[in-house]
Amino acid sequence: MEISFLQDSSLQTITNKKVKVAVAKGDGIGPEIMDATLRILEAAGANIEPEFIEIGEQVYLSGNTSGIKAEAWEIIDRNKVILKAPITTPQGKGYKSLNVTLRKSLGMYANVRPVNALHPYVQTNFPNMDVVVVRENEEDLYAGIEHQQTQDVIQCLKLITRPGCERIIRYAFEYAKAYGRKKVTCMVKDNIMKLTDGLFHKIFVEIAAEYPEIVNNTQIIDIGAARLSANPIDYDVIVTSNLYGDIISDIVAEIAGSVGMAGSANIGANVSMFEAIHGSAPDIAGQKIANPSGLINAAISMLAHIGQTDTADKIKNAWLRAIEDGYHTADIYKEGVSVKKTSTSEFADAVIDRLGLSPETLKSSNLSKGGGQIRIPEYIRRDEHKELVGVDVFIDWKGSSPEEIGNALNRVNAFNLKLKMITNRGVKVFPNGLKETYCTDHWRCRFVSIDAEIEIGKPVYKVIEYEQVVELLSKLYHSGFDVIKTENLYEFNGKRAFSLGQGE
Ligand code: NAD
């Protein structure tokens, strides 16, 4: 059966017509490994037609801070599939990460990185590991929303969305189904980030229930990462948010002994991009010794994506056989294991010579036996009832006594609002804070309705009007407070939708 990840019927589909692919040769070792990869694709009879695009260092240096020209956007928009070699981001301020720009502008929400050991041909302590990391690609701390709010405090917003979680988690389960994987592990830190990571975990549990045939479990990211590096064999598919996924996927590639050999896919509903996980390796550029395997594996994922699974298997099996036969580039060459230290193009020749052969000891590739298409349904928004029950007012104040600011705020006649508490870096410092708590110039002051029952153990909030907030801000301003920002406190369907202060 053929697998296609194509989700939009307007995309180029599986026909005899050549599939046009936007190809970026990249910088540093990029052109060398891309030439090797394209030669293999051609020799294997891949039904594709490359259309070259210009991105990267030269485009940056020509004054284009995004590193990509308008013509390249047009070609990507036409073709929807990108095969990309690594690029060099010039040092210095003002250059935006092209990878982040491409992923986010084109809605490539899933980063999929399969990594398996090639023991004994590539050195690893984990000969049987075979892990796929499915990383959310657009949200989380990578939203890039940062502000300096006071002299001493800078904030980065962590944005986790329900549609984002639903899409990536469903993708992970559908991937597991398509590739006959048995288990999906979710990694979060919801013991601390109860709302953001809590949402990811909650949605994981909801969606996992729809796939009873696939084992699921959840781990806290710190212990999860530790166990993964000690016992990768216990893991199959891992799904996680952007930052954790970034870290986890590098750990997985490193312990497999093959950072230079793994490819990754960035999957979107309309556009998808395939690349090696390593960078442009300027230290060895031009020496013709780079290992093209990362990009070859990316190209194999690309062929599976566009439905050319037979060709994908043919290349993967020839590549495995070349590794088995001891044809190794310098980065993986090992006396006694390797037979020949190859240049980049000699390695490509070794793969081409083995097209049609299968590995003898390593597990053969069988993408053609995959199980169907990955289609992620449109997100359906369920309306919830939202009520405003308070406001957190953040104040820049360089004093150090919580009592002083607390008492001053208590004296502000705040239009039927009362001060519930003050925190500093999330820890409650007023009323009844501890004198040991270090306080910065960044004070979060929580106001709720004067009728809220906050004195009892489980507070009962009362609905307020936004006009009260506006009035409060005006009063604070006229009393000389430097308000940095506010965060409204809401209940959704009657449930508190904001975190408590630590120690509250
Ligand atoms: P790198 O991955 O380019 O290199 C790290 C080390 O690994 C180097 O010693 C290099 O020689 C070696 N190496 C990497 N790929 C190899 C290969 N295929 N064969 C043999 N050896 C290989 O990381 P870096 O040095 O931190 O970054 C260099 C440049 O690459 C930077 O400008 C960075 O921004 C860029 N980069 C681009 C991408 C991308 O385009 N996707 C990703 C990471 C880094």
Coordinates of C-alpha atoms and ligand atoms in Angstrom, one line a residue:
M1 CA 0.0 0.0 0.0
E2 CA 1.2 3.5 -0.7
I3 CA 1.5 6.0 2.0
S4 CA 0.8 9.7 1.5
F5 CA 0.9 12.4 4.0
L6 CA -0.6 14.8 1.6
Q7 CA -3.6 16.4 3.2
D8 CA -4.7 18.7 0.5
S9 CA -6.2 17.3 -2.7
S10 CA -5.0 20.3 -4.6
L11 CA -1.4 19.2 -4.0
Q12 CA 0.6 17.3 -6.6
T13 CA -0.6 13.7 -6.1
I14 CA 0.6 10.3 -7.0
T15 CA 0.5 10.2 -10.7
N16 CA 3.0 9.3 -13.4
K17 CA 3.7 13.0 -13.8
K18 CA 7.0 14.1 -12.2
V19 CA 6.5 15.7 -8.8
K20 CA 8.1 19.1 -8.7
V21 CA 10.2 19.7 -5.7
A22 CA 11.7 23.0 -4.5
V23 CA 15.4 22.2 -3.9
A24 CA 17.7 24.4 -1.9
K25 CA 21.4 23.5 -2.2
G26 CA 22.2 25.4 1.0
D27 CA 25.6 26.6 2.2
G28 CA 28.9 25.1 3.5
I29 CA 28.7 21.3 2.8
G30 CA 25.1 21.8 1.5
P31 CA 25.9 21.8 -2.3
E32 CA 28.2 18.7 -1.9
I33 CA 25.6 16.6 0.0
M34 CA 22.7 17.8 -2.2
D35 CA 24.6 16.8 -5.4
A36 CA 25.2 13.4 -4.0
T37 CA 21.6 13.0 -2.9
L38 CA 20.1 14.2 -6.2
R39 CA 22.4 11.7 -8.1
I40 CA 21.0 8.9 -6.0
L41 CA 17.4 10.0 -6.5
E42 CA 17.9 10.1 -10.2
A43 CA 19.7 6.7 -10.4
A44 CA 16.9 5.2 -8.3
G45 CA 14.3 6.5 -10.8
A46 CA 12.6 8.9 -8.3
N47 CA 9.8 10.6 -10.2
I48 CA 10.6 14.1 -9.2
E49 CA 11.7 17.3 -11.0
P50 CA 13.8 19.6 -8.9
E51 CA 13.2 23.4 -9.2
F52 CA 16.1 25.2 -7.5
I53 CA 15.5 28.0 -5.0
E54 CA 18.0 30.5 -3.6
I55 CA 18.0 30.8 0.1
G56 CA 20.6 31.2 2.8
E57 CA 23.9 33.0 3.4
Q58 CA 24.2 34.9 0.1
V59 CA 20.6 36.1 0.2
Y60 CA 21.2 37.3 3.8
L61 CA 24.4 39.0 2.9
S62 CA 22.6 40.8 0.0
G63 CA 20.6 42.7 2.6
N64 CA 17.6 40.4 2.8
T65 CA 17.3 39.8 6.6
S66 CA 14.9 36.8 6.1
G67 CA 17.4 34.9 3.9
I68 CA 14.8 34.0 1.3
K69 CA 13.9 35.8 -2.0
A70 CA 10.4 36.4 -3.3
E71 CA 11.0 34.1 -6.2
A72 CA 11.8 31.3 -3.8
W73 CA 8.5 31.8 -2.0
E74 CA 6.7 31.5 -5.4
I75 CA 8.4 28.2 -6.2
I76 CA 7.6 26.8 -2.8
D77 CA 4.0 27.9 -3.1
R78 CA 3.7 26.2 -6.4
N79 CA 5.4 22.9 -5.4
K80 CA 4.5 22.5 -1.8
V81 CA 7.4 20.1 -1.2
I82 CA 10.9 21.3 -0.3
L83 CA 14.2 19.4 -0.1
K84 CA 16.6 21.6 1.8
A85 CA 20.3 21.3 2.5
P86 CA 21.6 23.2 5.6
I87 CA 22.2 26.9 5.4
T88 CA 24.6 29.2 7.3
T89 CA 23.0 32.0 9.2
P90 CA 25.6 34.9 9.2
Q91 CA 26.7 36.0 12.6
G92 CA 25.4 39.3 13.8
K93 CA 22.1 40.9 14.7
G94 CA 19.1 41.3 12.5
Y95 CA 19.2 38.0 10.6
K96 CA 16.1 36.0 11.2
S97 CA 16.3 32.2 11.4
L98 CA 15.2 31.0 8.0
N99 CA 14.2 27.6 9.4
V100 CA 11.8 29.2 11.9
T101 CA 10.5 31.6 9.2
L102 CA 9.8 28.7 6.8
R103 CA 8.2 26.4 9.5
K104 CA 5.9 29.1 10.9
S105 CA 5.0 31.0 7.7
L106 CA 4.2 27.7 5.9
G107 CA 2.3 26.2 8.9
M108 CA 4.7 23.1 9.2
Y109 CA 3.3 22.1 12.5
A110 CA 5.1 18.7 13.0
N111 CA 8.8 18.0 13.1
V112 CA 9.3 14.3 12.7
R113 CA 12.7 12.8 13.3
P114 CA 13.1 9.0 13.1
V115 CA 16.4 7.7 14.5
N116 CA 17.6 4.1 14.6
A117 CA 20.9 2.5 15.5
L118 CA 23.1 1.0 12.7
H119 CA 25.0 -1.3 15.0
P120 CA 27.7 -2.6 14.6
Y121 CA 28.4 -0.4 11.6
V122 CA 28.0 2.9 13.5
Q123 CA 29.2 3.0 17.1
T124 CA 26.4 3.3 19.7
N125 CA 25.7 1.9 23.2
F126 CA 22.2 1.1 22.1
P127 CA 22.3 -1.3 19.2
N128 CA 18.5 -1.8 19.1
M129 CA 17.2 1.7 19.5
D130 CA 14.6 2.8 17.1
V131 CA 12.8 6.0 18.2
V132 CA 10.8 8.6 16.4
V133 CA 10.4 12.1 17.9
V134 CA 7.3 14.0 16.9
R135 CA 7.9 17.6 17.9
E136 CA 5.4 20.4 17.8
N137 CA 7.0 23.0 15.5
E138 CA 5.2 26.3 15.8
E139 CA 4.2 27.2 19.4
D140 CA 5.6 27.1 22.9
L141 CA 8.5 29.4 23.9
Y142 CA 9.4 29.5 20.2
A143 CA 6.5 31.9 19.5
G144 CA 9.3 34.4 20.0
I145 CA 7.3 36.9 22.0
E146 CA 9.7 38.5 24.5
H147 CA 9.6 41.7 26.4
Q148 CA 11.8 43.5 28.8
Q149 CA 9.4 44.7 31.4
T150 CA 11.6 46.2 34.1
Q151 CA 15.3 47.0 34.4
D152 CA 15.8 43.5 35.9
V153 CA 13.1 41.3 34.4
I154 CA 12.5 40.0 30.9
Q155 CA 9.7 37.8 29.9
C156 CA 9.2 35.1 27.2
L157 CA 5.7 34.0 26.5
K158 CA 5.0 30.3 26.3
L159 CA 1.9 29.8 24.1
I160 CA 0.3 26.4 24.0
T161 CA -2.9 26.1 22.1
R162 CA -5.7 23.5 21.9
P163 CA -5.6 23.3 18.1
G164 CA -1.8 23.0 18.2
C165 CA -1.9 20.2 20.8
E166 CA -4.7 18.3 19.1
R167 CA -2.9 18.4 15.7
I168 CA 0.5 17.3 16.9
I169 CA -0.8 14.6 19.2
R170 CA -3.2 13.2 16.7
Y171 CA -0.3 13.3 14.1
A172 CA 1.8 11.2 16.5
F173 CA -0.8 8.5 16.9
E174 CA -1.6 8.5 13.2
Y175 CA 2.1 8.2 12.4
A176 CA 2.3 5.3 14.9
K177 CA -0.6 3.6 13.1
A178 CA 0.8 4.2 9.6
Y179 CA 4.2 2.8 10.5
G180 CA 3.1 -0.1 12.7
R181 CA 4.6 1.5 15.8
K182 CA 3.3 0.2 19.1
K183 CA 3.7 2.9 21.7
V184 CA 3.4 6.7 22.0
T185 CA 5.0 8.5 25.0
C186 CA 4.0 12.1 25.8
M187 CA 6.6 14.3 27.6
V188 CA 5.5 17.3 29.6
K189 CA 6.3 19.3 32.7
D190 CA 2.7 19.7 34.0
N191 CA 3.7 19.2 37.6
I192 CA 5.0 22.8 37.3
M193 CA 3.2 24.3 34.3
K194 CA -0.2 23.1 35.2
L195 CA -2.1 25.1 32.6
T196 CA 0.1 25.0 29.5
D197 CA 1.7 21.6 29.8
G198 CA -1.4 20.5 31.6
L199 CA -3.4 21.2 28.4
F200 CA -0.9 19.2 26.3
H201 CA -1.2 16.2 28.8
K202 CA -5.0 16.4 29.0
I203 CA -5.4 16.4 25.2
F204 CA -2.9 13.5 25.0
V205 CA -5.1 11.5 27.3
E206 CA -8.2 12.4 25.3
I207 CA -6.7 11.5 22.0
A208 CA -4.9 8.4 23.2
A209 CA -8.3 7.0 24.2
E210 CA -9.2 7.0 20.5
Y211 CA -6.3 4.6 19.7
P212 CA -6.7 1.7 22.1
E213 CA -4.5 -0.5 19.9
I214 CA -1.5 1.8 20.7
V215 CA 0.1 1.8 24.1
N216 CA 0.4 5.2 25.6
N217 CA 2.1 6.7 28.6
T218 CA 3.2 10.1 29.9
Q219 CA 6.4 11.1 31.5
I220 CA 7.6 14.3 33.1
I221 CA 10.2 15.7 30.7
D222 CA 13.2 15.7 33.1
I223 CA 13.0 12.1 34.2
G224 CA 11.7 11.2 30.7
A225 CA 14.9 12.7 29.1
A226 CA 17.1 10.9 31.6
R227 CA 15.4 7.5 31.0
L228 CA 15.5 8.1 27.3
S229 CA 19.2 8.6 27.3
A230 CA 19.8 5.6 29.6
N231 CA 17.3 3.2 28.0
P232 CA 16.2 4.4 24.5
I233 CA 15.0 0.9 23.8
D234 CA 12.0 1.5 26.0
Y235 CA 10.7 4.2 23.6
D236 CA 9.0 4.1 20.3
V237 CA 7.2 7.3 19.3
I238 CA 7.6 10.3 21.5
V239 CA 5.3 13.4 21.2
T240 CA 6.2 16.6 22.9
S241 CA 6.1 20.4 22.6
N242 CA 8.6 22.5 20.8
L243 CA 11.4 23.2 23.3
Y244 CA 11.4 19.8 24.9
G245 CA 11.2 18.2 21.4
D246 CA 14.2 20.3 20.2
I247 CA 16.3 18.9 23.1
I248 CA 15.0 15.4 23.1
S249 CA 15.5 14.9 19.3
D250 CA 19.1 15.9 19.6
I251 CA 19.7 13.5 22.5
V252 CA 18.1 10.7 20.5
A253 CA 20.3 11.4 17.4
E254 CA 23.4 11.7 19.5
I255 CA 23.0 8.5 21.4
A256 CA 22.3 6.6 18.2
G257 CA 25.8 7.7 17.2
S258 CA 24.5 9.3 14.0
V259 CA 24.0 13.1 14.3
G260 CA 25.4 13.4 10.8
M261 CA 23.0 10.7 9.5
A262 CA 19.5 11.5 10.6
G263 CA 17.0 13.3 8.5
S264 CA 13.9 15.2 9.6
A265 CA 10.6 16.1 8.1
N266 CA 8.6 19.3 8.7
I267 CA 5.0 18.5 7.9
G268 CA 2.3 21.0 7.3
A269 CA -1.3 20.7 6.0
N270 CA -0.1 22.1 2.6
V271 CA 3.7 22.4 2.5
S272 CA 6.3 20.0 3.8
M273 CA 10.1 20.3 4.0
F274 CA 12.7 17.6 4.3
E275 CA 16.2 18.3 5.6
A276 CA 19.2 16.8 7.4
I277 CA 19.3 17.6 11.1
H278 CA 22.9 18.8 11.0
G279 CA 24.1 22.3 10.0
S280 CA 26.3 23.5 7.1
A281 CA 29.5 22.3 8.7
P282 CA 31.7 25.2 7.4
D283 CA 34.8 23.5 9.0
I284 CA 34.7 20.8 6.4
A285 CA 33.0 22.6 3.5
G286 CA 34.7 22.1 0.1
Q287 CA 36.7 19.1 1.3
K288 CA 34.4 16.6 -0.3
I289 CA 34.3 14.5 2.9
A290 CA 30.9 15.3 4.3
N291 CA 28.5 12.5 5.0
P292 CA 25.4 12.9 2.8
S293 CA 23.4 10.4 4.8
G294 CA 21.3 12.9 6.7
L295 CA 20.0 14.5 3.5
I296 CA 19.6 11.1 1.8
N297 CA 17.4 10.0 4.7
A298 CA 15.5 13.3 4.4
A299 CA 15.0 12.6 0.7
I300 CA 13.7 9.1 1.6
S301 CA 11.1 10.6 3.9
M302 CA 10.2 13.0 1.1
L303 CA 9.6 10.2 -1.3
A304 CA 7.4 8.4 1.2
H305 CA 5.5 11.6 1.7
I306 CA 4.7 12.0 -2.0
G307 CA 3.7 8.4 -2.3
Q308 CA 6.8 7.1 -4.0
T309 CA 7.4 4.5 -1.3
D310 CA 8.9 1.8 -3.5
T311 CA 11.7 4.2 -4.6
A312 CA 12.1 5.3 -1.0
D313 CA 12.6 1.6 0.1
K314 CA 14.9 1.0 -2.8
I315 CA 17.2 3.9 -1.8
K316 CA 17.0 3.1 1.9
N317 CA 17.9 -0.5 1.4
A318 CA 20.8 0.4 -0.9
W319 CA 22.0 3.0 1.7
L320 CA 21.8 0.4 4.5
R321 CA 23.7 -2.1 2.3
A322 CA 26.5 0.5 1.6
I323 CA 26.8 1.1 5.3
E324 CA 26.9 -2.7 6.0
D325 CA 29.5 -3.2 3.3
G326 CA 31.8 -0.8 5.1
Y327 CA 31.6 2.3 2.8
H328 CA 31.9 5.0 5.4
T329 CA 32.7 8.7 5.2
A330 CA 35.3 10.1 7.6
D331 CA 32.9 11.0 10.4
I332 CA 31.8 7.4 10.9
Y333 CA 34.9 5.6 9.6
K334 CA 36.3 3.1 12.1
E335 CA 39.4 0.9 11.7
G336 CA 38.4 -2.7 11.7
V337 CA 34.7 -2.0 11.0
S338 CA 34.9 0.1 7.9
V339 CA 36.2 -1.2 4.6
K340 CA 36.8 2.1 2.7
K341 CA 36.9 5.7 3.8
T342 CA 34.9 7.4 1.1
S343 CA 34.5 10.9 -0.1
T344 CA 30.9 12.3 -0.3
S345 CA 30.6 11.3 -4.0
E346 CA 32.2 7.9 -3.5
F347 CA 29.6 7.2 -0.8
A348 CA 26.9 8.2 -3.2
D349 CA 28.4 5.8 -5.9
A350 CA 28.4 3.0 -3.3
V351 CA 24.7 3.6 -2.7
I352 CA 23.9 3.8 -6.4
D353 CA 25.8 0.5 -7.1
R354 CA 23.6 -1.2 -4.5
L355 CA 20.2 0.0 -5.8
G356 CA 18.1 -3.1 -5.9
L357 CA 20.0 -4.9 -3.1
S358 CA 18.8 -5.2 0.5
P359 CA 20.9 -5.2 3.7
E360 CA 22.0 -8.6 5.0
T361 CA 22.0 -8.0 8.8
L362 CA 20.3 -4.6 9.3
K363 CA 16.5 -4.5 9.1
S364 CA 15.3 -3.8 5.6
S365 CA 13.2 -0.7 4.9
N366 CA 9.5 -1.4 4.3
L367 CA 7.8 1.9 3.8
S368 CA 5.5 0.3 1.1
K369 CA 3.9 -1.9 3.8
G370 CA 2.8 1.2 5.8
G371 CA -0.8 1.6 6.7
G372 CA -2.6 4.4 4.9
Q373 CA -2.7 8.1 4.9
I374 CA -2.2 10.6 7.7
R375 CA -5.1 13.0 7.6
I376 CA -5.6 15.4 10.5
P377 CA -9.2 16.6 10.8
E378 CA -9.9 20.3 10.9
Y379 CA -10.0 21.7 14.5
I380 CA -13.5 22.1 15.8
R381 CA -13.8 24.9 18.3
R382 CA -16.2 24.2 21.2
D383 CA -17.6 27.4 22.7
E384 CA -17.0 27.8 26.4
H385 CA -18.5 30.3 28.8
K386 CA -15.9 32.9 29.8
E387 CA -16.2 35.2 32.8
L388 CA -13.8 37.9 34.1
V389 CA -13.2 37.4 37.8
G390 CA -10.1 39.5 38.4
V391 CA -6.9 41.0 37.1
D392 CA -3.2 40.6 37.7
V393 CA -1.5 44.0 37.5
F394 CA 2.2 43.9 37.0
I395 CA 4.1 46.8 38.6
D396 CA 7.6 48.0 38.2
W397 CA 8.7 49.1 41.7
K398 CA 12.3 49.3 43.0
G399 CA 11.4 49.1 46.7
S400 CA 12.1 45.8 48.4
S401 CA 9.4 45.5 51.1
P402 CA 6.3 43.6 50.1
E403 CA 4.5 45.2 53.1
E404 CA 5.2 48.7 51.8
I405 CA 3.8 48.1 48.3
G406 CA 1.0 45.9 49.7
N407 CA -0.2 48.5 52.2
A408 CA 0.1 51.2 49.6
L409 CA -2.0 49.2 47.1
N410 CA -4.6 48.5 49.9
R411 CA -5.0 52.2 50.3
V412 CA -6.0 52.7 46.6
N413 CA -9.7 52.8 46.5
A414 CA -10.2 50.5 43.6
F415 CA -13.8 50.6 42.5
N416 CA -15.1 47.5 44.2
L417 CA -11.9 45.6 43.7
K418 CA -9.6 44.4 46.5
L419 CA -6.0 43.2 46.5
K420 CA -5.9 39.5 47.0
M421 CA -2.1 39.0 47.0
I422 CA 1.2 40.0 45.6
T423 CA 3.8 37.7 44.1
N424 CA 7.4 38.3 43.1
R425 CA 8.7 35.9 40.4
G426 CA 5.6 33.8 41.1
V427 CA 6.1 33.4 44.8
K428 CA 3.5 34.9 47.2
V429 CA 5.2 37.7 49.2
F430 CA 2.1 39.6 50.5
P431 CA 0.2 39.1 52.7
N432 CA 2.2 36.9 55.0
G433 CA 5.3 36.3 52.8
L434 CA 8.6 35.0 54.1
K435 CA 11.4 37.4 54.7
E436 CA 13.9 35.1 53.0
T437 CA 12.2 35.4 49.6
Y438 CA 14.2 37.5 47.2
C439 CA 12.3 40.3 45.5
T440 CA 13.0 41.9 42.1
D441 CA 11.5 45.1 40.7
H442 CA 8.7 43.1 39.1
W443 CA 5.5 42.7 41.3
R444 CA 2.4 40.8 40.2
C445 CA -0.6 42.3 42.2
R446 CA -3.8 40.3 42.0
F447 CA -7.1 42.1 42.3
V448 CA -10.5 40.4 42.6
S449 CA -14.0 41.5 43.3
I450 CA -14.6 43.0 46.7
D451 CA -17.3 40.3 47.1
A452 CA -15.0 37.4 46.3
E453 CA -14.6 35.0 49.2
I454 CA -10.9 34.7 49.3
E455 CA -10.4 34.3 53.1
I456 CA -11.5 30.7 53.1
G457 CA -9.4 27.8 51.9
K458 CA -10.9 27.4 48.5
P459 CA -11.6 30.9 47.1
V460 CA -14.9 31.7 45.4
Y461 CA -14.4 34.4 42.8
K462 CA -17.1 36.8 41.7
V463 CA -17.6 38.2 38.2
I464 CA -16.2 41.7 37.6
E465 CA -16.6 44.3 34.8
Y466 CA -13.7 45.3 32.6
E467 CA -14.6 48.9 33.4
Q468 CA -13.5 48.2 37.0
V469 CA -10.0 47.2 35.7
V470 CA -9.8 50.4 33.6
E471 CA -10.8 52.4 36.7
L472 CA -8.2 50.5 38.8
L473 CA -5.4 51.2 36.3
S474 CA -6.3 54.9 36.3
K475 CA -6.3 55.0 40.1
L476 CA -2.9 53.3 40.2
Y477 CA -1.5 55.6 37.6
H478 CA -2.7 58.7 39.5
S479 CA -1.2 57.2 42.7
G480 CA 2.2 57.0 41.1
F481 CA 2.5 53.3 40.3
D482 CA 4.3 52.2 37.2
V483 CA 2.0 49.6 35.6
I484 CA 3.9 47.4 33.1
K485 CA 1.0 45.2 32.0
T486 CA -2.1 43.4 33.1
E487 CA -3.4 39.8 32.7
N488 CA -7.1 39.3 33.0
L489 CA -8.2 36.4 35.3
Y490 CA -10.9 34.3 33.7
E491 CA -13.1 31.3 34.6
F492 CA -14.0 29.1 31.6
N493 CA -17.2 27.1 32.2
G494 CA -16.9 28.0 35.8
K495 CA -13.4 26.6 36.2
R496 CA -10.5 28.8 37.3
A497 CA -8.2 29.4 34.3
F498 CA -5.2 31.0 35.9
S499 CA -2.5 29.6 38.2
L500 CA -2.3 30.4 41.9
G501 CA 0.7 32.1 43.3
Q502 CA 3.3 29.7 44.8
G503 CA 2.5 29.6 48.4
E504 CA -1.0 31.2 47.8
Ligands
NAD1 P1 27.0 21.6 12.3 O1 26.0 20.6 12.4 O2 27.1 22.3 11.0 O3 28.5 21.0 12.7 C1 28.8 20.4 13.9 C2 30.0 19.4 13.7 O4 29.5 18.3 13.0 C3 31.1 20.0 12.9 O5 32.3 19.5 13.4 C4 30.8 19.4 11.5 O6 32.0 19.2 10.7 C5 30.2 18.1 11.8 N1 29.2 17.7 10.8 C6 28.0 18.2 10.6 N2 27.4 17.6 9.5 C7 28.3 16.7 9.0 C8 28.2 15.8 8.0 N3 27.1 15.7 7.2 N4 29.3 15.0 7.7 C9 30.4 15.1 8.5 N5 30.5 16.0 9.6 C10 29.4 16.8 9.8 O7 26.7 22.7 13.4 P2 27.3 24.1 13.7 O8 28.8 24.1 13.4 O9 26.9 24.5 15.0 O10 26.6 25.1 12.7 C11 27.2 25.5 11.5 C12 26.2 26.4 10.7 O11 25.1 25.6 10.4 C13 25.7 27.6 11.5 O12 25.7 28.7 10.6 C14 24.3 27.2 11.9 O13 23.5 28.3 12.0 C15 23.9 26.3 10.7 N6 22.8 25.4 11.0 C16 21.9 25.2 10.0 C17 20.9 24.2 10.2 C18 19.9 24.1 9.1 O14 20.0 24.7 8.1 N7 18.9 23.2 9.2 C19 20.9 23.5 11.3 C20 21.9 23.6 12.3 C21 22.9 24.6 12.1

